[in-house]
CSV table of C-alpha atoms (C1' of nucleotides) in Angstrom, one decimal:
chain,number,residue,atom,x,y,z
A,26,UNK,CA,-5.1,24.7,20.5
A,27,UNK,CA,-6.7,25.8,17.2
A,28,UNK,CA,-5.1,26.1,13.9
A,29,UNK,CA,-5.7,28.1,10.8
A,30,UNK,CA,-6.7,25.5,8.2
A,31,UNK,CA,-6.2,26.0,4.5
A,32,UNK,CA,-9.1,24.9,2.3
A,33,UNK,CA,-9.4,23.0,-0.9
A,34,UNK,CA,-12.7,22.4,-2.8
A,35,UNK,CA,-12.9,18.8,-3.7
A,36,UNK,CA,-15.9,16.5,-4.3
A,37,UNK,CA,-16.4,13.7,-1.9
A,38,UNK,CA,-16.8,11.4,-4.9
A,39,UNK,CA,-13.3,12.4,-5.9
A,40,UNK,CA,-11.7,12.1,-2.5
A,41,UNK,CA,-13.0,10.5,0.6
A,42,UNK,CA,-10.4,10.5,3.4
A,43,UNK,CA,-11.9,7.5,5.2
A,44,UNK,CA,-11.8,5.4,2.0
A,45,UNK,CA,-8.3,6.5,1.1
A,46,UNK,CA,-6.3,6.9,4.3
A,47,UNK,CA,-7.6,3.8,6.0
A,48,UNK,CA,-7.8,1.3,3.2
A,49,UNK,CA,-4.5,-0.3,3.4
A,50,UNK,CA,-2.5,2.0,1.2
A,51,UNK,CA,-1.1,4.2,3.9
A,52,UNK,CA,-0.6,2.9,7.4
A,53,UNK,CA,0.4,5.9,9.4
A,54,UNK,CA,-2.6,8.2,9.4
A,55,UNK,CA,-4.1,8.6,12.9
A,56,UNK,CA,-7.8,9.2,13.1
A,57,UNK,CA,-9.2,11.3,15.9
A,58,UNK,CA,-12.8,10.3,16.3
A,59,UNK,CA,-13.7,13.3,18.5
A,60,UNK,CA,-12.3,15.9,16.2
A,61,UNK,CA,-13.1,13.9,13.1
A,62,UNK,CA,-9.7,14.6,11.7
A,63,UNK,CA,-6.6,12.7,10.4
A,64,UNK,CA,-3.0,13.5,11.3
A,65,UNK,CA,0.4,12.1,10.4
A,66,UNK,CA,3.9,13.2,9.8
A,67,UNK,CA,5.1,13.7,6.3
A,68,UNK,CA,7.8,15.5,4.2
A,69,UNK,CA,6.3,18.5,2.4
A,70,UNK,CA,7.5,19.2,-1.1
A,71,UNK,CA,11.2,18.8,-1.5
A,72,UNK,CA,11.9,19.2,2.2
A,73,UNK,CA,13.6,16.4,4.0
A,74,UNK,CA,12.3,17.4,7.4
A,75,UNK,CA,9.0,16.0,8.6
A,76,UNK,CA,6.0,18.1,9.6
A,77,UNK,CA,2.8,17.1,11.3
A,78,UNK,CA,-0.1,17.5,8.9
A,79,UNK,CA,-3.7,17.5,10.0
A,80,UNK,CA,-6.6,17.0,7.6
A,81,UNK,CA,-10.3,17.0,7.9
A,82,UNK,CA,-13.1,16.9,5.4
A,83,UNK,CA,-16.1,19.2,5.5
A,84,UNK,CA,-18.5,16.6,4.0
A,85,UNK,CA,-21.3,19.1,3.8
A,86,UNK,CA,-19.5,21.5,1.6
A,87,UNK,CA,-17.1,19.1,0.1
A,88,UNK,CA,-14.0,20.9,1.3
A,89,UNK,CA,-10.7,19.5,2.4
A,90,UNK,CA,-9.2,21.4,5.2
A,91,UNK,CA,-5.5,21.1,5.9
A,92,UNK,CA,-2.8,22.5,8.1
A,93,UNK,CA,0.9,21.8,8.9
A,94,UNK,CA,1.5,22.2,12.6
A,95,UNK,CA,4.3,24.7,13.4
A,96,UNK,CA,4.5,25.7,9.7
A,97,UNK,CA,3.0,29.1,10.0
A,98,UNK,CA,4.4,30.4,6.8
A,99,UNK,CA,3.7,28.4,3.7
A,100,UNK,CA,0.3,27.1,3.4
A,101,UNK,CA,0.5,27.2,-0.4
A,102,UNK,CA,3.4,24.7,-0.3
A,103,UNK,CA,1.3,22.3,1.7
A,104,UNK,CA,-1.6,22.7,-0.6
A,105,UNK,CA,0.6,22.0,-3.6
A,106,UNK,CA,2.0,19.0,-1.8
A,107,UNK,CA,-1.4,17.6,-1.0
A,108,UNK,CA,-2.6,18.1,-4.5
A,109,UNK,CA,0.3,15.8,-5.5
A,110,UNK,CA,-0.2,13.4,-2.6
A,111,UNK,CA,-3.8,12.9,-3.4
A,112,UNK,CA,-3.2,13.0,-7.1
A,113,UNK,CA,-5.9,15.6,-7.6
A,114,UNK,CA,-4.6,16.0,-11.2
A,115,UNK,CA,-6.5,12.8,-11.9
A,116,UNK,CA,-10.3,12.9,-12.2
A,117,UNK,CA,-12.0,9.7,-11.1
A,118,UNK,CA,-15.1,10.8,-12.9
A,119,UNK,CA,-13.2,11.1,-16.1
A,120,UNK,CA,-11.7,7.6,-15.7
A,121,UNK,CA,-15.1,6.1,-14.9
A,122,UNK,CA,-16.9,7.8,-17.7
A,123,UNK,CA,-14.4,7.7,-20.5
A,124,UNK,CA,-12.1,4.8,-19.7
A,125,UNK,CA,-13.4,2.2,-17.4
A,126,UNK,CA,-17.2,2.1,-18.0
A,127,UNK,CA,-16.7,1.8,-21.8
A,128,UNK,CA,-14.2,-1.1,-21.3
A,129,UNK,CA,-15.6,-3.0,-18.3
A,130,UNK,CA,-19.2,-3.6,-17.4
A,131,UNK,CA,-18.4,-4.0,-13.8
A,132,UNK,CA,-17.8,-0.3,-13.5
A,133,UNK,CA,-21.2,0.6,-14.9
A,134,UNK,CA,-22.9,-0.1,-11.7
A,135,UNK,CA,-20.3,1.7,-9.6
A,136,UNK,CA,-19.7,5.4,-9.2
A,137,UNK,CA,-16.7,7.2,-8.0
A,138,UNK,CA,-16.5,6.9,-4.2
A,139,UNK,CA,-13.5,9.0,-3.5
A,140,UNK,CA,-11.2,6.0,-3.6
A,141,UNK,CA,-7.9,6.9,-5.3
A,142,UNK,CA,-4.3,5.9,-5.4
A,143,UNK,CA,-2.0,8.1,-3.3
A,144,UNK,CA,1.5,9.3,-4.3
A,145,UNK,CA,3.3,8.3,-1.2
A,146,UNK,CA,6.9,8.7,-0.1
A,147,UNK,CA,8.7,5.8,-1.8
A,148,UNK,CA,11.0,4.8,1.0
A,149,UNK,CA,8.3,4.6,3.5
A,150,UNK,CA,6.2,2.7,0.9
A,151,UNK,CA,9.0,0.2,0.4
A,152,UNK,CA,9.4,-0.6,4.1
A,153,UNK,CA,5.6,-0.6,4.7
A,154,UNK,CA,5.0,-3.2,2.1
A,155,UNK,CA,8.0,-5.3,3.1
A,156,UNK,CA,6.1,-5.4,6.4
A,157,UNK,CA,2.9,-6.4,4.6
A,158,UNK,CA,4.0,-9.9,3.5
A,159,UNK,CA,1.8,-12.7,4.9
A,160,UNK,CA,0.4,-10.1,7.4
A,161,UNK,CA,-2.8,-8.3,8.2
A,162,UNK,CA,-3.4,-4.6,8.1
A,163,UNK,CA,-3.8,-3.9,11.7
A,164,UNK,CA,-0.4,-5.5,12.5
A,165,UNK,CA,1.2,-3.7,9.5
A,166,UNK,CA,-0.1,-0.4,10.9
A,167,UNK,CA,1.4,-1.2,14.3
A,168,UNK,CA,4.7,-2.1,12.8
A,169,UNK,CA,5.0,1.1,10.8
A,170,UNK,CA,4.2,3.2,13.8
A,171,UNK,CA,6.6,1.2,15.8
A,172,UNK,CA,9.4,2.0,13.4
A,173,UNK,CA,8.7,5.7,13.7
A,174,UNK,CA,8.4,5.8,17.5
A,175,UNK,CA,11.5,3.6,18.1
A,176,UNK,CA,13.8,4.8,15.4
A,177,UNK,CA,12.4,8.1,14.0
A,178,UNK,CA,12.8,11.5,15.4
A,179,UNK,CA,10.3,13.2,17.7
A,180,UNK,CA,8.7,16.0,15.7
A,181,UNK,CA,6.3,17.3,18.3
A,182,UNK,CA,3.6,16.3,20.8
A,183,UNK,CA,0.0,17.4,20.3
A,184,UNK,CA,-2.6,16.7,22.9
A,185,UNK,CA,-0.5,14.0,24.4
A,186,UNK,CA,0.2,12.3,21.1
A,187,UNK,CA,3.8,12.1,20.1
A,188,UNK,CA,4.5,12.5,16.4
A,189,UNK,CA,7.7,11.0,14.9
A,190,UNK,CA,9.3,11.0,11.5
A,191,UNK,CA,9.6,7.8,9.5
A,192,UNK,CA,13.2,6.8,10.0
A,193,UNK,CA,15.6,7.3,7.1
A,194,UNK,CA,17.7,4.4,5.8
A,195,UNK,CA,20.6,5.8,7.8
A,196,UNK,CA,18.6,6.1,10.9
A,197,UNK,CA,17.4,2.5,10.6
A,198,UNK,CA,20.9,1.3,9.9
A,199,UNK,CA,22.4,3.1,12.8
A,200,UNK,CA,19.6,2.8,15.4
A,201,UNK,CA,18.0,-0.5,14.7
A,202,UNK,CA,19.2,-4.1,14.8
A,203,UNK,CA,17.6,-7.3,13.6
A,204,UNK,CA,17.4,-8.4,17.3
A,205,UNK,CA,15.8,-5.2,18.4
A,206,UNK,CA,13.2,-5.4,15.6
A,207,UNK,CA,12.4,-9.0,16.5
A,208,UNK,CA,11.9,-7.9,20.1
A,209,UNK,CA,9.4,-5.4,18.7
A,210,UNK,CA,7.5,-8.1,17.0
A,211,UNK,CA,8.6,-7.8,13.4
A,212,UNK,CA,9.2,-11.5,13.1
A,213,UNK,CA,11.1,-12.6,10.1
A,214,UNK,CA,10.7,-9.2,8.5
A,215,UNK,CA,13.3,-7.8,10.9
A,216,UNK,CA,16.1,-9.1,8.7
A,217,UNK,CA,14.5,-7.8,5.5
A,218,UNK,CA,14.2,-4.3,7.0
A,219,UNK,CA,17.7,-4.1,8.2
A,220,UNK,CA,19.2,-5.5,5.0
A,221,UNK,CA,17.1,-3.3,2.8
A,222,UNK,CA,18.0,-0.2,4.8
A,223,UNK,CA,21.7,-1.1,4.6
A,224,UNK,CA,21.6,-1.7,0.9
A,225,UNK,CA,19.8,1.6,0.3
A,226,UNK,CA,22.5,3.4,2.2
A,227,UNK,CA,25.1,1.8,0.0
A,228,UNK,CA,23.2,2.4,-3.2
A,229,UNK,CA,22.7,6.0,-2.3
A,230,UNK,CA,26.4,6.5,-1.6
A,231,UNK,CA,27.3,4.9,-4.9
A,232,UNK,CA,24.9,7.3,-6.7
A,233,UNK,CA,26.0,10.2,-4.6
A,234,UNK,CA,22.5,10.9,-3.4
A,235,UNK,CA,21.6,11.6,0.2
A,236,UNK,CA,17.8,11.5,0.2
A,237,UNK,CA,16.0,8.2,0.2
A,238,UNK,CA,13.1,9.8,-1.7
A,239,UNK,CA,15.3,11.2,-4.4
A,240,UNK,CA,17.3,8.0,-4.8
A,241,UNK,CA,14.2,5.8,-5.2
A,242,UNK,CA,12.7,8.3,-7.6
A,243,UNK,CA,16.0,8.4,-9.6
A,244,UNK,CA,15.7,4.7,-10.4
A,245,UNK,CA,12.7,5.5,-12.6
A,246,UNK,CA,14.7,7.9,-14.7
A,247,UNK,CA,15.2,6.6,-18.2
A,248,UNK,CA,14.0,3.2,-17.0
A,249,UNK,CA,11.3,0.8,-18.1
A,250,UNK,CA,8.9,-0.6,-15.5
A,251,UNK,CA,10.7,-4.0,-15.7
A,252,UNK,CA,14.0,-2.3,-14.8
A,253,UNK,CA,12.4,-0.5,-11.9
A,254,UNK,CA,10.8,-3.6,-10.6
A,255,UNK,CA,14.0,-5.5,-11.0
A,256,UNK,CA,15.9,-2.8,-9.0
A,257,UNK,CA,13.3,-2.9,-6.2
A,258,UNK,CA,13.4,-6.6,-6.1
A,259,UNK,CA,17.1,-6.4,-5.4
A,260,UNK,CA,16.2,-5.5,-1.8
A,261,UNK,CA,15.7,-8.3,0.6
A,262,UNK,CA,12.1,-9.0,1.4
A,263,UNK,CA,10.9,-7.4,-1.9
A,264,UNK,CA,9.3,-9.7,-4.4
A,265,UNK,CA,7.1,-8.9,-7.4
A,266,UNK,CA,4.1,-8.0,-5.3
A,267,UNK,CA,5.8,-5.6,-2.9
A,268,UNK,CA,7.8,-4.1,-5.8
A,269,UNK,CA,4.6,-3.5,-7.7
A,270,UNK,CA,3.0,-1.8,-4.7
A,271,UNK,CA,6.0,0.6,-4.5
A,272,UNK,CA,5.7,1.2,-8.3
A,273,UNK,CA,2.1,2.1,-8.0
A,274,UNK,CA,1.8,3.9,-4.7
A,275,UNK,CA,5.4,5.2,-4.3
A,276,UNK,CA,6.5,5.9,-7.8
A,277,UNK,CA,3.2,6.8,-9.5
A,278,UNK,CA,3.2,4.1,-12.1
A,279,UNK,CA,-0.6,4.2,-12.4
A,280,UNK,CA,-0.9,1.2,-14.8
A,281,UNK,CA,0.6,-1.3,-12.4
A,282,UNK,CA,-1.8,-3.7,-10.7
A,283,UNK,CA,-0.1,-5.4,-7.8
A,284,UNK,CA,-1.4,-9.0,-8.0
A,285,UNK,CA,-2.0,-10.6,-4.7
A,286,UNK,CA,-4.1,-13.6,-3.8
A,287,UNK,CA,-7.3,-11.6,-3.8
A,288,UNK,CA,-6.7,-10.0,-7.1
A,289,UNK,CA,-5.7,-13.3,-8.5
A,290,UNK,CA,-8.8,-14.9,-7.3
A,291,UNK,CA,-11.1,-12.2,-8.5
A,292,UNK,CA,-9.4,-12.0,-11.9
A,293,UNK,CA,-10.0,-15.6,-12.5
A,294,UNK,CA,-13.6,-15.6,-11.1
A,295,UNK,CA,-14.9,-12.4,-12.6
A,296,UNK,CA,-12.7,-11.9,-15.6
A,297,UNK,CA,-12.0,-15.4,-16.6
A,298,UNK,CA,-8.3,-14.6,-16.8
A,299,UNK,CA,-6.1,-17.6,-16.9
A,300,UNK,CA,-2.7,-18.2,-18.4
A,301,UNK,CA,-2.4,-21.0,-20.9
A,302,UNK,CA,0.8,-22.7,-21.9
A,303,UNK,CA,1.4,-20.3,-24.7
A,304,UNK,CA,1.1,-17.2,-22.4
A,305,UNK,CA,3.5,-18.7,-20.0
A,306,UNK,CA,5.9,-19.6,-22.6
A,307,UNK,CA,5.9,-16.1,-24.0
A,308,UNK,CA,6.4,-14.6,-20.6
A,309,UNK,CA,9.2,-17.0,-19.9
A,310,UNK,CA,10.9,-15.9,-23.1
A,311,UNK,CA,10.4,-12.2,-22.2
A,312,UNK,CA,12.0,-12.5,-18.8
A,313,UNK,CA,14.8,-14.8,-20.0
A,314,UNK,CA,15.8,-12.0,-22.3
A,315,UNK,CA,16.0,-9.5,-19.5
A,316,UNK,CA,18.9,-9.2,-17.0
A,317,UNK,CA,18.6,-12.2,-14.8
A,318,UNK,CA,16.7,-11.9,-11.6
A,319,UNK,CA,17.7,-14.0,-8.7
A,320,UNK,CA,14.1,-14.0,-7.7
A,321,UNK,CA,11.3,-15.6,-9.5
A,322,UNK,CA,8.5,-13.8,-11.0
A,323,UNK,CA,5.4,-15.9,-10.8
A,324,UNK,CA,4.4,-16.0,-14.5
A,325,UNK,CA,0.8,-16.8,-13.9
A,326,UNK,CA,0.4,-13.8,-11.6
A,327,UNK,CA,2.4,-11.7,-14.1
A,328,UNK,CA,0.0,-12.7,-16.8
A,329,UNK,CA,-2.9,-11.6,-14.7
A,330,UNK,CA,-1.2,-8.2,-14.2
A,331,UNK,CA,-0.8,-7.8,-17.9
A,332,UNK,CA,-4.3,-8.8,-18.8
A,333,UNK,CA,-5.7,-6.3,-16.2
A,334,UNK,CA,-3.5,-3.6,-17.7
A,335,UNK,CA,-4.8,-4.4,-21.1
A,336,UNK,CA,-8.4,-4.3,-19.8
A,337,UNK,CA,-8.2,-1.1,-17.7
A,338,UNK,CA,-5.5,0.9,-19.5
A,339,UNK,CA,-2.8,3.2,-18.1
A,340,UNK,CA,-4.7,3.7,-14.8
A,341,UNK,CA,-5.2,0.0,-14.2
A,342,UNK,CA,-3.7,0.2,-10.8
A,343,UNK,CA,-6.4,2.8,-9.9
A,344,UNK,CA,-9.1,0.6,-11.3
A,345,UNK,CA,-7.9,-2.3,-9.1
A,346,UNK,CA,-8.0,0.0,-6.1
A,347,UNK,CA,-11.5,1.2,-6.9
A,348,UNK,CA,-12.9,-2.3,-7.7
A,349,UNK,CA,-11.3,-4.4,-5.1
A,350,UNK,CA,-11.2,-2.1,-2.1
A,351,UNK,CA,-14.4,-3.7,-0.7
A,352,UNK,CA,-13.2,-7.2,-1.1
A,353,UNK,CA,-9.9,-6.7,0.7
A,354,UNK,CA,-10.9,-4.0,3.1
A,355,UNK,CA,-10.8,-4.9,6.8
A,356,UNK,CA,-9.2,-2.7,9.4
A,357,UNK,CA,-6.6,-0.1,9.1
A,358,UNK,CA,-5.4,3.1,10.7
A,359,UNK,CA,-4.7,4.1,14.2
A,360,UNK,CA,-6.7,6.2,16.5
A,361,UNK,CA,-5.5,8.6,19.1
A,362,UNK,CA,-6.2,6.0,21.7
A,363,UNK,CA,-4.1,3.5,19.9
A,364,UNK,CA,-6.9,1.1,19.2
A,365,UNK,CA,-7.8,-0.1,15.7
A,366,UNK,CA,-10.8,1.3,14.2
A,367,UNK,CA,-13.2,-0.7,12.0
A,368,UNK,CA,-13.5,0.8,8.5
A,369,UNK,CA,-16.7,2.6,8.0
A,370,UNK,CA,-18.5,0.9,5.2
A,371,UNK,CA,-21.6,3.0,5.6
A,372,UNK,CA,-19.5,6.0,4.6
A,373,UNK,CA,-19.2,4.5,1.2
A,374,UNK,CA,-22.9,4.1,0.8
A,375,UNK,CA,-23.3,7.7,1.9
A,376,UNK,CA,-20.9,8.9,-0.7
A,377,UNK,CA,-22.8,7.0,-3.3
A,378,UNK,CA,-25.8,9.2,-2.7
A,379,UNK,CA,-23.9,12.3,-3.4
A,380,UNK,CA,-24.5,13.8,-6.8
A,381,UNK,CA,-21.3,14.0,-8.8
A,382,UNK,CA,-20.4,17.5,-9.7
A,383,UNK,CA,-18.6,18.3,-12.8
A,384,UNK,CA,-14.9,18.2,-12.4
A,385,UNK,CA,-12.7,20.5,-14.3
A,386,UNK,CA,-9.7,18.5,-13.7
A,387,UNK,CA,-8.4,16.5,-16.5
A,388,UNK,CA,-6.5,13.3,-16.5
A,389,UNK,CA,-2.8,13.9,-16.5
A,390,UNK,CA,-1.1,12.3,-19.4
A,391,UNK,CA,2.3,12.4,-17.9
A,392,UNK,CA,5.4,11.2,-19.6
A,393,UNK,CA,6.0,8.9,-16.6
A,394,UNK,CA,3.4,6.5,-17.9
A,395,UNK,CA,4.8,3.0,-18.2
A,396,UNK,CA,5.3,1.5,-21.5
A,397,UNK,CA,4.1,-2.0,-21.0
A,398,UNK,CA,5.2,-4.8,-23.1
A,399,UNK,CA,2.4,-6.1,-25.1
A,400,UNK,CA,1.4,-9.7,-25.5
A,401,UNK,CA,0.6,-10.3,-29.0
B,17,DC,C1',10.0,-25.0,-10.6
B,18,DG,C1',7.3,-26.1,-6.2
B,19,DG,C1',6.2,-26.4,-1.8
B,20,DG,C1',7.4,-25.5,2.9
B,21,DA,C1',8.9,-22.4,6.5
B,22,DC,C1',8.6,-18.2,8.4
B,23,DC,C1',7.0,-14.2,13.1
B,24,DC,C1',3.1,-12.8,15.2
B,25,DT,C1',-2.1,-11.5,16.1
B,26,DC,C1',-6.5,-12.0,16.0
B,27,DG,C1',-10.9,-14.0,15.8
B,28,DA,C1',-14.0,-17.8,14.5
B,29,DG,C1',-15.3,-22.1,16.1
B,30,DG,C1',-15.2,-25.8,19.4
C,22,DA,C1',-13.9,-18.4,29.8
C,23,DC,C1',-10.3,-20.8,27.7
C,24,DC,C1',-8.1,-23.3,23.8
C,25,DT,C1',-6.8,-24.3,19.2
C,26,DC,C1',-6.2,-23.3,14.6
C,27,DG,C1',-5.8,-21.0,10.4
C,28,DA,C1',-5.5,-17.0,7.7
C,29,DG,C1',-3.6,-12.7,7.1
C,30,DG,C1',-2.6,-7.8,0.6
C,31,DG,C1',4.5,-12.8,0.2
C,32,DT,C1',9.2,-14.0,0.0
C,33,DC,C1',13.1,-16.9,0.6
C,34,DC,C1',15.4,-21.3,0.3
DNA sequence: CGGGACCCTCGAGG
DNA sequence: ACCTCGAGGGTCC
């Protein structure tokens, strides 16, 4: 079967599918080695129904090709959707040249390699990163796909591969149980997933909102980052790290750096960031003044997050993705045969050789930027 | 406030 | 070829 692909001109240095779709941000893209293309199911635009989307990158001509299977009509809608999903309003070149290189020498010897932060569906992001705790990428990938095949809806089957939707909170609540999830190998996260799904169903009902996406987006409205994180942390299995991942990749809070053990280590080693008593005291005061969280925010890690924001600016989360992707790489993504594919590091080198063309995109200065509390 | 326990897989090292 | 052991993008108690 052949499809009519839409096309989008985009430099490889601005977007490299291999570096973005298999780097541990998104866990549900399937890579077809033979056809050299990626596929997954996603909601397009404001629609609630899922479609199968196929992507491939013409590396020679630096063109992204895309198609939604079964969606003969509106290719423009998919194009618009992908522009948002890949955040093509943001120019990596601009960030490198005008923001990061001037403020951080580590960026001077790097060049844009098509690594960027995605704008993912927030509910799926929430569940995916609940699965990520104390876990490795290949297992997270399996778990995400398991949720879809066991509790999502069958969308269609292509070349023997069944594509399912990511289950909504209602679908998880009605179709899954903790015991069933444990059987499927979710371990202690089984409880977190069920309880989070249940709470979201209740929260939505209270807010009179039916869509998971819309609800999670709505918590950002008129809210500071701290409030959003606090709200996210009210779900079981969501601590500061997972909440920050949702903020960055699901709610486009570009300045948020999720601080994990790797980032913490590198921040100390390469940036000599460490919290002294005074820092900790001020942070304690700050959080004591906010509505009480039943969970603890690790003040030392929070200090690192703030210092990295200070260093890298309103796209600090992106800077972290660019800088650390090599350190925390590993394996991700599925293939059509179901085996895990090693990430192609040689692809990065290849990208490096490509001459960066001038981008006409400018950095979006959206009003959704987070207003971070400053440490004086 | 801090350290242990927590599910399960994989791969390095014996 | 087996086995064992610890880490793997944290969170809860």
